[in-house]
PDB file of C-alpha atoms in Angstrom:
ATOM      1  CA  UNK A1129     116.604 107.216 106.691  1.00  0.00           C
ATOM      2  CA  UNK A1130     113.655 109.431 107.537  1.00  0.00           C
ATOM      3  CA  UNK A1131     111.367 108.464 110.409  1.00  0.00           C
ATOM      4  CA  UNK A1132     108.047 109.771 109.145  1.00  0.00           C
ATOM      5  CA  UNK A1133     105.531 111.150 111.608  1.00  0.00           C
ATOM      6  CA  UNK A1134     102.142 109.429 111.670  1.00  0.00           C
ATOM      7  CA  UNK A1135      98.624 110.628 112.341  1.00  0.00           C
ATOM      8  CA  UNK A1136      95.560 108.568 113.287  1.00  0.00           C
ATOM      9  CA  UNK A1137      92.750 107.669 110.914  1.00  0.00           C
ATOM     10  CA  UNK A1138      89.798 108.911 113.008  1.00  0.00           C
ATOM     11  CA  UNK A1139      87.525 105.991 112.121  1.00  0.00           C
ATOM     12  CA  UNK A1140      89.840 103.394 113.668  1.00  0.00           C
ATOM     13  CA  UNK A1141      92.854 105.054 115.258  1.00  0.00           C
ATOM     14  CA  UNK A1142      95.170 103.280 112.785  1.00  0.00           C
ATOM     15  CA  UNK A1143      98.319 105.346 112.315  1.00  0.00           C
ATOM     16  CA  UNK A1144      99.123 106.579 108.798  1.00  0.00           C
ATOM     17  CA  UNK A1145     102.447 108.191 107.786  1.00  0.00           C
ATOM     18  CA  UNK A1146     101.980 111.848 106.902  1.00  0.00           C
ATOM     19  CA  UNK A1147     103.692 111.638 103.489  1.00  0.00           C
ATOM     20  CA  UNK A1148     102.517 109.327 100.717  1.00  0.00           C
ATOM     21  CA  UNK A1149     102.883 109.099  96.953  1.00  0.00           C
ATOM     22  CA  UNK A1150     100.493 110.240  94.234  1.00  0.00           C
ATOM     23  CA  UNK A1151     100.705 108.477  90.870  1.00  0.00           C
ATOM     24  CA  UNK A1152      98.956 110.827  88.435  1.00  0.00           C
ATOM     25  CA  UNK A1153     100.957 111.288  85.205  1.00  0.00           C
ATOM     26  CA  UNK A1154     104.290 109.979  86.509  1.00  0.00           C
ATOM     27  CA  UNK A1155     103.135 106.335  86.780  1.00  0.00           C
ATOM     28  CA  UNK A1156     101.243 106.295  83.477  1.00  0.00           C
ATOM     29  CA  UNK A1157     103.923 104.462  81.461  1.00  0.00           C
ATOM     30  CA  UNK A1158     104.002 101.317  79.329  1.00  0.00           C
ATOM     31  CA  UNK A1159     104.849  97.976  81.021  1.00  0.00           C
ATOM     32  CA  UNK A1160     108.146  97.749  79.107  1.00  0.00           C
ATOM     33  CA  UNK A1161     109.125 101.386  79.657  1.00  0.00           C
ATOM     34  CA  UNK A1162     112.609 101.846  81.098  1.00  0.00           C
ATOM     35  CA  UNK A1163     111.110 104.192  83.693  1.00  0.00           C
ATOM     36  CA  UNK A1164     109.473 101.241  85.487  1.00  0.00           C
ATOM     37  CA  UNK A1165     112.735 100.691  87.362  1.00  0.00           C
ATOM     38  CA  UNK A1166     112.840 104.328  88.429  1.00  0.00           C
ATOM     39  CA  UNK A1167     109.214 104.234  89.552  1.00  0.00           C
ATOM     40  CA  UNK A1168     109.955 101.123  91.580  1.00  0.00           C
ATOM     41  CA  UNK A1169     112.723 103.137  93.220  1.00  0.00           C
ATOM     42  CA  UNK A1170     110.212 105.903  94.000  1.00  0.00           C
ATOM     43  CA  UNK A1171     108.126 103.480  96.051  1.00  0.00           C
ATOM     44  CA  UNK A1172     111.270 101.986  97.569  1.00  0.00           C
ATOM     45  CA  UNK A1173     112.266 105.477  98.743  1.00  0.00           C
ATOM     46  CA  UNK A1174     108.793 105.999 100.216  1.00  0.00           C
ATOM     47  CA  UNK A1175     108.906 102.731 102.141  1.00  0.00           C
ATOM     48  CA  UNK A1176     112.498 103.295 103.270  1.00  0.00           C
ATOM     49  CA  UNK A1177     111.362 106.559 104.845  1.00  0.00           C
ATOM     50  CA  UNK A1178     108.548 104.820 106.690  1.00  0.00           C
ATOM     51  CA  UNK A1179     105.806 105.856 104.276  1.00  0.00           C
ATOM     52  CA  UNK A1180     102.981 103.627 103.075  1.00  0.00           C
ATOM     53  CA  UNK A1181     100.211 105.514 101.220  1.00  0.00           C
ATOM     54  CA  UNK A1182     100.207 104.942  97.445  1.00  0.00           C
ATOM     55  CA  UNK A1183      97.243 106.577  95.718  1.00  0.00           C
ATOM     56  CA  UNK A1184      96.061 105.814  92.191  1.00  0.00           C
ATOM     57  CA  UNK A1185      92.978 105.784  89.959  1.00  0.00           C
ATOM     58  CA  UNK A1186      91.640 104.258  86.729  1.00  0.00           C
ATOM     59  CA  UNK A1187      91.637 107.873  85.514  1.00  0.00           C
ATOM     60  CA  UNK A1188      95.452 107.808  85.608  1.00  0.00           C
ATOM     61  CA  UNK A1189      95.898 105.617  82.548  1.00  0.00           C
ATOM     62  CA  UNK A1190      98.253 102.700  83.268  1.00  0.00           C
ATOM     63  CA  UNK A1191      99.192 103.861  86.765  1.00  0.00           C
ATOM     64  CA  UNK A1192      97.347 101.110  88.652  1.00  0.00           C
ATOM     65  CA  UNK A1193      99.098  98.413  86.641  1.00  0.00           C
ATOM     66  CA  UNK A1194     102.478 100.055  87.157  1.00  0.00           C
ATOM     67  CA  UNK A1195     101.884 100.361  90.914  1.00  0.00           C
ATOM     68  CA  UNK A1196     101.010  96.665  90.989  1.00  0.00           C
ATOM     69  CA  UNK A1197     104.201  95.803  89.118  1.00  0.00           C
ATOM     70  CA  UNK A1198     106.347  97.952  91.412  1.00  0.00           C
ATOM     71  CA  UNK A1199     104.821  96.488  94.573  1.00  0.00           C
ATOM     72  CA  UNK A1200     105.336  92.956  93.269  1.00  0.00           C
ATOM     73  CA  UNK A1201     108.955  93.690  92.367  1.00  0.00           C
ATOM     74  CA  UNK A1202     109.590  95.039  95.851  1.00  0.00           C
ATOM     75  CA  UNK A1203     107.472  92.333  97.512  1.00  0.00           C
ATOM     76  CA  UNK A1204     106.041  95.273  99.430  1.00  0.00           C
ATOM     77  CA  UNK A1205     102.255  94.859  99.430  1.00  0.00           C
ATOM     78  CA  UNK A1206     102.257  94.379 103.200  1.00  0.00           C
ATOM     79  CA  UNK A1207     104.128  97.675 103.624  1.00  0.00           C
ATOM     80  CA  UNK A1208     101.791  99.672 101.411  1.00  0.00           C
ATOM     81  CA  UNK A1209      98.515 101.407 102.175  1.00  0.00           C
ATOM     82  CA  UNK A1210      97.011 101.054  98.694  1.00  0.00           C
ATOM     83  CA  UNK A1211      94.317 103.514  97.677  1.00  0.00           C
ATOM     84  CA  UNK A1212      92.535 103.841  94.377  1.00  0.00           C
ATOM     85  CA  UNK A1213      89.217 105.122  93.052  1.00  0.00           C
ATOM     86  CA  UNK A1214      86.081 104.262  91.140  1.00  0.00           C
ATOM     87  CA  UNK A1215      85.537 106.607  88.215  1.00  0.00           C
ATOM     88  CA  UNK A1216      82.551 105.643  86.093  1.00  0.00           C
ATOM     89  CA  UNK A1217      78.759 105.757  86.037  1.00  0.00           C
ATOM     90  CA  UNK A1218      76.437 102.914  86.932  1.00  0.00           C
ATOM     91  CA  UNK A1219      76.462 100.169  89.552  1.00  0.00           C
ATOM     92  CA  UNK A1220      77.734  97.298  87.426  1.00  0.00           C
ATOM     93  CA  UNK A1221      80.246  99.481  85.607  1.00  0.00           C
ATOM     94  CA  UNK A1222      81.605 100.530  88.999  1.00  0.00           C
ATOM     95  CA  UNK A1223      81.853  96.931  90.196  1.00  0.00           C
ATOM     96  CA  UNK A1224      83.622  95.869  86.995  1.00  0.00           C
ATOM     97  CA  UNK A1225      86.061  98.760  87.251  1.00  0.00           C
ATOM     98  CA  UNK A1226      86.883  98.065  90.895  1.00  0.00           C
ATOM     99  CA  UNK A1227      87.424  94.356  90.206  1.00  0.00           C
ATOM    100  CA  UNK A1228      89.852  95.327  87.468  1.00  0.00           C
ATOM    101  CA  UNK A1229      91.644  97.645  89.908  1.00  0.00           C
ATOM    102  CA  UNK A1230      92.133  94.735  92.301  1.00  0.00           C
ATOM    103  CA  UNK A1231      93.647  92.690  89.478  1.00  0.00           C
ATOM    104  CA  UNK A1232      95.914  95.473  88.230  1.00  0.00           C
ATOM    105  CA  UNK A1233      97.135  96.328  91.714  1.00  0.00           C
ATOM    106  CA  UNK A1234      97.729  92.666  92.455  1.00  0.00           C
ATOM    107  CA  UNK A1235      95.855  92.519  95.732  1.00  0.00           C
ATOM    108  CA  UNK A1236      92.720  90.744  97.009  1.00  0.00           C
ATOM    109  CA  UNK A1237      91.896  93.698  99.270  1.00  0.00           C
ATOM    110  CA  UNK A1238      92.283  97.454  98.963  1.00  0.00           C
ATOM    111  CA  UNK A1239      93.018  99.641 101.938  1.00  0.00           C
ATOM    112  CA  UNK A1240      90.960 102.521 100.555  1.00  0.00           C
ATOM    113  CA  UNK A1241      88.475 102.860  97.709  1.00  0.00           C
ATOM    114  CA  UNK A1242      87.400 106.396  96.867  1.00  0.00           C
ATOM    115  CA  UNK A1243      84.679 107.810  94.636  1.00  0.00           C
ATOM    116  CA  UNK A1244      86.693 109.916  92.209  1.00  0.00           C
ATOM    117  CA  UNK A1245      85.479 113.499  91.874  1.00  0.00           C
ATOM    118  CA  UNK A1246      82.075 112.433  93.294  1.00  0.00           C
ATOM    119  CA  UNK A1247      81.132 110.869  89.944  1.00  0.00           C
ATOM    120  CA  UNK A1248      77.799 109.015  90.446  1.00  0.00           C
ATOM    121  CA  UNK A1249      78.597 108.885  94.161  1.00  0.00           C
ATOM    122  CA  UNK A1250      75.093 107.965  95.314  1.00  0.00           C
ATOM    123  CA  UNK A1251      75.268 104.758  93.289  1.00  0.00           C
ATOM    124  CA  UNK A1252      78.814 103.816  94.209  1.00  0.00           C
ATOM    125  CA  UNK A1253      78.534 104.512  97.936  1.00  0.00           C
ATOM    126  CA  UNK A1254      76.143 101.575  98.332  1.00  0.00           C
ATOM    127  CA  UNK A1255      78.554  99.234  96.547  1.00  0.00           C
ATOM    128  CA  UNK A1256      81.456 100.472  98.645  1.00  0.00           C
ATOM    129  CA  UNK A1257      79.529  99.803 101.844  1.00  0.00           C
ATOM    130  CA  UNK A1258      78.815  96.257 100.683  1.00  0.00           C
ATOM    131  CA  UNK A1259      82.456  95.703  99.683  1.00  0.00           C
ATOM    132  CA  UNK A1260      83.639  96.997 103.052  1.00  0.00           C
ATOM    133  CA  UNK A1261      81.288  94.599 104.840  1.00  0.00           C
ATOM    134  CA  UNK A1262      82.692  91.743 102.711  1.00  0.00           C
ATOM    135  CA  UNK A1263      86.276  92.729 103.514  1.00  0.00           C
ATOM    136  CA  UNK A1264      87.222  93.664  99.942  1.00  0.00           C
ATOM    137  CA  UNK A1265      88.063  97.207 101.051  1.00  0.00           C
ATOM    138  CA  UNK A1266      89.015  98.553 104.464  1.00  0.00           C
ATOM    139  CA  UNK A1267      88.015 102.213 104.143  1.00  0.00           C
ATOM    140  CA  UNK A1268      85.638 104.314 102.023  1.00  0.00           C
ATOM    141  CA  UNK A1269      86.396 107.794 100.702  1.00  0.00           C
ATOM    142  CA  UNK A1270      85.344 110.580  98.358  1.00  0.00           C
ATOM    143  CA  UNK A1271      87.573 112.931  96.407  1.00  0.00           C
ATOM    144  CA  UNK A1272      87.803 116.139  94.452  1.00  0.00           C
ATOM    145  CA  UNK A1273      90.537 118.481  93.355  1.00  0.00           C
ATOM    146  CA  UNK A1274      88.916 121.856  92.627  1.00  0.00           C
ATOM    147  CA  UNK A1275      87.540 124.595  94.842  1.00  0.00           C
ATOM    148  CA  UNK A1276      84.446 124.848  92.631  1.00  0.00           C
ATOM    149  CA  UNK A1277      83.334 121.441  93.943  1.00  0.00           C
ATOM    150  CA  UNK A1278      83.744 122.269  97.630  1.00  0.00           C
ATOM    151  CA  UNK A1279      80.081 123.107  98.240  1.00  0.00           C
ATOM    152  CA  UNK A1280      78.923 119.754  96.849  1.00  0.00           C
ATOM    153  CA  UNK A1281      81.702 117.934  98.674  1.00  0.00           C
ATOM    154  CA  UNK A1282      80.774 119.591 101.970  1.00  0.00           C
ATOM    155  CA  UNK A1283      77.154 118.540 101.516  1.00  0.00           C
ATOM    156  CA  UNK A1284      78.267 114.926 101.001  1.00  0.00           C
ATOM    157  CA  UNK A1285      80.494 114.994 104.089  1.00  0.00           C
ATOM    158  CA  UNK A1286      77.647 116.337 106.223  1.00  0.00           C
ATOM    159  CA  UNK A1287      75.149 113.652 105.207  1.00  0.00           C
ATOM    160  CA  UNK A1288      77.122 110.554 104.172  1.00  0.00           C
ATOM    161  CA  UNK A1289      79.358 108.520 106.510  1.00  0.00           C
ATOM    162  CA  UNK A1290      82.818 108.130 104.915  1.00  0.00           C
ATOM    163  CA  UNK A1291      86.235 107.371 106.369  1.00  0.00           C
ATOM    164  CA  UNK A1292      88.343 109.594 104.107  1.00  0.00           C
ATOM    165  CA  UNK A1293      88.113 112.707 101.999  1.00  0.00           C
ATOM    166  CA  UNK A1294      90.794 113.593  99.463  1.00  0.00           C
ATOM    167  CA  UNK A1295      90.998 117.264  98.506  1.00  0.00           C
ATOM    168  CA  UNK A1296      93.332 119.877  97.076  1.00  0.00           C
ATOM    169  CA  UNK A1297      95.034 122.145  99.601  1.00  0.00           C
ATOM    170  CA  UNK A1298      98.169 124.234  99.266  1.00  0.00           C
ATOM    171  CA  UNK A1299      99.595 127.696  99.720  1.00  0.00           C
ATOM    172  CA  UNK A1300      98.417 128.393  96.167  1.00  0.00           C
ATOM    173  CA  UNK A1301      94.985 126.759  96.683  1.00  0.00           C
ATOM    174  CA  UNK A1302      94.053 127.341 100.352  1.00  0.00           C
ATOM    175  CA  UNK A1303      90.263 127.258  99.928  1.00  0.00           C
ATOM    176  CA  UNK A1304      89.804 123.894 101.683  1.00  0.00           C
ATOM    177  CA  UNK A1305      90.732 125.516 104.971  1.00  0.00           C
ATOM    178  CA  UNK A1306      87.513 127.555 104.915  1.00  0.00           C
ATOM    179  CA  UNK A1307      85.039 124.681 105.220  1.00  0.00           C
ATOM    180  CA  UNK A1308      86.225 121.240 104.090  1.00  0.00           C
ATOM    181  CA  UNK A1309      89.089 120.776 106.541  1.00  0.00           C
ATOM    182  CA  UNK A1310      87.174 122.006 109.630  1.00  0.00           C
ATOM    183  CA  UNK A1311      84.183 119.894 108.589  1.00  0.00           C
ATOM    184  CA  UNK A1312      86.333 116.785 108.203  1.00  0.00           C
ATOM    185  CA  UNK A1313      87.841 117.350 111.629  1.00  0.00           C
ATOM    186  CA  UNK A1314      84.420 117.860 113.191  1.00  0.00           C
ATOM    187  CA  UNK A1315      83.018 114.682 111.629  1.00  0.00           C
ATOM    188  CA  UNK A1316      86.053 112.488 112.269  1.00  0.00           C
ATOM    189  CA  UNK A1317      87.049 112.033 108.629  1.00  0.00           C
ATOM    190  CA  UNK A1318      90.656 111.450 107.612  1.00  0.00           C
ATOM    191  CA  UNK A1319      92.036 113.944 105.074  1.00  0.00           C
ATOM    192  CA  UNK A1320      94.326 113.149 102.148  1.00  0.00           C
ATOM    193  CA  UNK A1321      95.726 116.267 100.492  1.00  0.00           C
ATOM    194  CA  UNK A1322      96.375 116.214  96.765  1.00  0.00           C
ATOM    195  CA  UNK A1323      97.980 119.031  94.746  1.00  0.00           C
ATOM    196  CA  UNK A1324     100.131 120.192  97.702  1.00  0.00           C
ATOM    197  CA  UNK A1325     102.125 122.377  95.312  1.00  0.00           C
ATOM    198  CA  UNK A1326      99.010 123.775  93.639  1.00  0.00           C
ATOM    199  CA  UNK A1327      99.185 123.798  89.871  1.00  0.00           C
ATOM    200  CA  UNK A1328     102.974 123.872  89.919  1.00  0.00           C
ATOM    201  CA  UNK A1329     103.348 127.517  88.965  1.00  0.00           C
ATOM    202  CA  UNK A1330     104.087 128.495  92.555  1.00  0.00           C
ATOM    203  CA  UNK A1331     107.010 126.072  92.781  1.00  0.00           C
ATOM    204  CA  UNK A1332     108.375 127.295  89.450  1.00  0.00           C
ATOM    205  CA  UNK A1333     108.295 130.882  90.708  1.00  0.00           C
ATOM    206  CA  UNK A1334     109.869 129.998  94.034  1.00  0.00           C
ATOM    207  CA  UNK A1335     112.830 128.305  92.326  1.00  0.00           C
ATOM    208  CA  UNK A1336     114.067 131.797  91.513  1.00  0.00           C
ATOM    209  CA  UNK A1337     114.139 132.736  95.208  1.00  0.00           C
ATOM    210  CA  UNK A1338     116.395 131.406  97.962  1.00  0.00           C
ATOM    211  CA  UNK A1339     114.815 129.276 100.673  1.00  0.00           C
ATOM    212  CA  UNK A1340     114.661 131.443 103.835  1.00  0.00           C
ATOM    213  CA  UNK A1341     117.405 130.694 106.324  1.00  0.00           C
ATOM    214  CA  UNK A1342     114.904 129.976 109.114  1.00  0.00           C
ATOM    215  CA  UNK A1343     113.517 127.023 107.113  1.00  0.00           C
ATOM    216  CA  UNK A1344     116.479 124.994 108.357  1.00  0.00           C
ATOM    217  CA  UNK A1345     114.979 125.171 111.864  1.00  0.00           C
ATOM    218  CA  UNK A1346     112.202 122.938 110.527  1.00  0.00           C
ATOM    219  CA  UNK A1347     114.442 120.577 108.577  1.00  0.00           C
ATOM    220  CA  UNK A1348     113.599 122.170 105.231  1.00  0.00           C
ATOM    221  CA  UNK A1349     116.273 122.695 102.611  1.00  0.00           C
ATOM    222  CA  UNK A1350     113.931 123.146  99.623  1.00  0.00           C
ATOM    223  CA  UNK A1351     110.763 125.067  98.879  1.00  0.00           C
ATOM    224  CA  UNK A1352     108.889 121.825  98.181  1.00  0.00           C
ATOM    225  CA  UNK A1353     109.599 120.679 101.737  1.00  0.00           C
ATOM    226  CA  UNK A1354     108.454 123.988 103.174  1.00  0.00           C
ATOM    227  CA  UNK A1355     105.240 123.823 101.139  1.00  0.00           C
ATOM    228  CA  UNK A1356     104.561 120.313 102.446  1.00  0.00           C
ATOM    229  CA  UNK A1357     105.176 121.538 105.998  1.00  0.00           C
ATOM    230  CA  UNK A1358     102.623 124.277 105.316  1.00  0.00           C
ATOM    231  CA  UNK A1359     100.003 121.654 104.394  1.00  0.00           C
ATOM    232  CA  UNK A1360     100.835 119.462 107.378  1.00  0.00           C
ATOM    233  CA  UNK A1361     100.534 122.419 109.748  1.00  0.00           C
ATOM    234  CA  UNK A1362      96.739 122.068 109.499  1.00  0.00           C
ATOM    235  CA  UNK A1363      95.548 119.704 112.219  1.00  0.00           C
ATOM    236  CA  UNK A1364      92.824 118.207 109.996  1.00  0.00           C
ATOM    237  CA  UNK A1365      95.337 116.830 107.491  1.00  0.00           C
ATOM    238  CA  UNK A1366      96.131 113.131 107.908  1.00  0.00           C
ATOM    239  CA  UNK A1367      98.493 112.620 104.981  1.00  0.00           C
ATOM    240  CA  UNK A1368      99.662 114.453 101.863  1.00  0.00           C
ATOM    241  CA  UNK A1369     100.458 112.748  98.554  1.00  0.00           C
ATOM    242  CA  UNK A1370     102.923 114.666  96.367  1.00  0.00           C
ATOM    243  CA  UNK A1371     103.169 113.035  92.960  1.00  0.00           C
ATOM    244  CA  UNK A1372     106.594 112.247  91.523  1.00  0.00           C
ATOM    245  CA  UNK A1373     108.428 109.856  89.270  1.00  0.00           C
ATOM    246  CA  UNK A1374     111.803 110.808  90.728  1.00  0.00           C
ATOM    247  CA  UNK A1375     113.186 108.733  93.640  1.00  0.00           C
ATOM    248  CA  UNK A1376     115.324 111.626  94.880  1.00  0.00           C
ATOM    249  CA  UNK A1377     112.286 113.922  94.971  1.00  0.00           C
ATOM    250  CA  UNK A1378     110.323 111.265  96.863  1.00  0.00           C
ATOM    251  CA  UNK A1379     113.063 111.054  99.483  1.00  0.00           C
ATOM    252  CA  UNK A1380     113.215 114.852  99.730  1.00  0.00           C
ATOM    253  CA  UNK A1381     109.438 115.072 100.140  1.00  0.00           C
ATOM    254  CA  UNK A1382     109.529 112.444 102.887  1.00  0.00           C
ATOM    255  CA  UNK A1383     112.054 114.567 104.772  1.00  0.00           C
ATOM    256  CA  UNK A1384     109.265 117.134 105.255  1.00  0.00           C
ATOM    257  CA  UNK A1385     107.242 114.549 107.152  1.00  0.00           C
ATOM    258  CA  UNK A1386     109.224 114.635 110.368  1.00  0.00           C
ATOM    259  CA  UNK A1387     110.789 117.131 112.726  1.00  0.00           C
ATOM    260  CA  UNK A1388     109.315 120.322 114.192  1.00  0.00           C
ATOM    261  CA  UNK A1389     105.934 121.569 113.006  1.00  0.00           C
ATOM    262  CA  UNK A1390     105.771 125.081 111.623  1.00  0.00           C
ATOM    263  CA  UNK A1391     104.313 127.540 114.122  1.00  0.00           C
ATOM    264  CA  UNK A1392     101.693 130.173 113.384  1.00  0.00           C
ATOM    265  CA  UNK A1393     104.180 133.029 113.042  1.00  0.00           C
ATOM    266  CA  UNK A1394     106.255 131.111 110.500  1.00  0.00           C
ATOM    267  CA  UNK A1395     103.124 130.150 108.610  1.00  0.00           C
ATOM    268  CA  UNK A1396     102.293 133.830 108.219  1.00  0.00           C
ATOM    269  CA  UNK A1397     105.811 134.474 106.955  1.00  0.00           C
ATOM    270  CA  UNK A1398     105.460 131.705 104.365  1.00  0.00           C
ATOM    271  CA  UNK A1399     102.196 133.217 103.142  1.00  0.00           C
TER     272      UNK A1399
END
């Protein structure tokens, strides 16, 4: 069993395990799909390692419903930090979508509601503030996944109080380190990292190369673990959410969330 490290959510000091689970693609399956059992095992592996963050979105097809089913099967809602997103235009459309998310996820309260890719964020931020005041959500966040949106995202972070920002950051896509991550740290905003392996091409290339021997000093046996350690080496990062539908991969990813941090010299060698 892995004992995952935790980092504080700046807004409250609540500790959050540094490895979570993303649900894009892998959790978009039919309710009667045989993979439901395997996806339940993915979340079981996350919780067994001490993890809690499960991130979804209406944009991810049936993922919210599948997450709700898995959590119910495991009777694990109290162990999960459930995050999802609003991804539509218009106030009432946003409210209707978020109510549906609550139903699909099988919970009366969400730990984190995020405005997906900043879509109609000025409208939704007011609703999220009201929902937080009512206790329907605990934290508010904004997200994006491309470097081309970083300027707009930075402007939002400078002017709009939020608890979380979710952004892409990896060895293949390091642009967030230029402005978004320092800005989040300066403003006391928790950071969720998506796309920790970039677009996946980097991992495919690295499979052809042996993992350096010194990686064992940091508890890393696989490139994926080393790449997660790279992300977690940035002090602004609160948690990282690799997406997987494979329980073994989830357990392997969680193993990167404990043990020694990678020092600056090793980071340069990874790059």
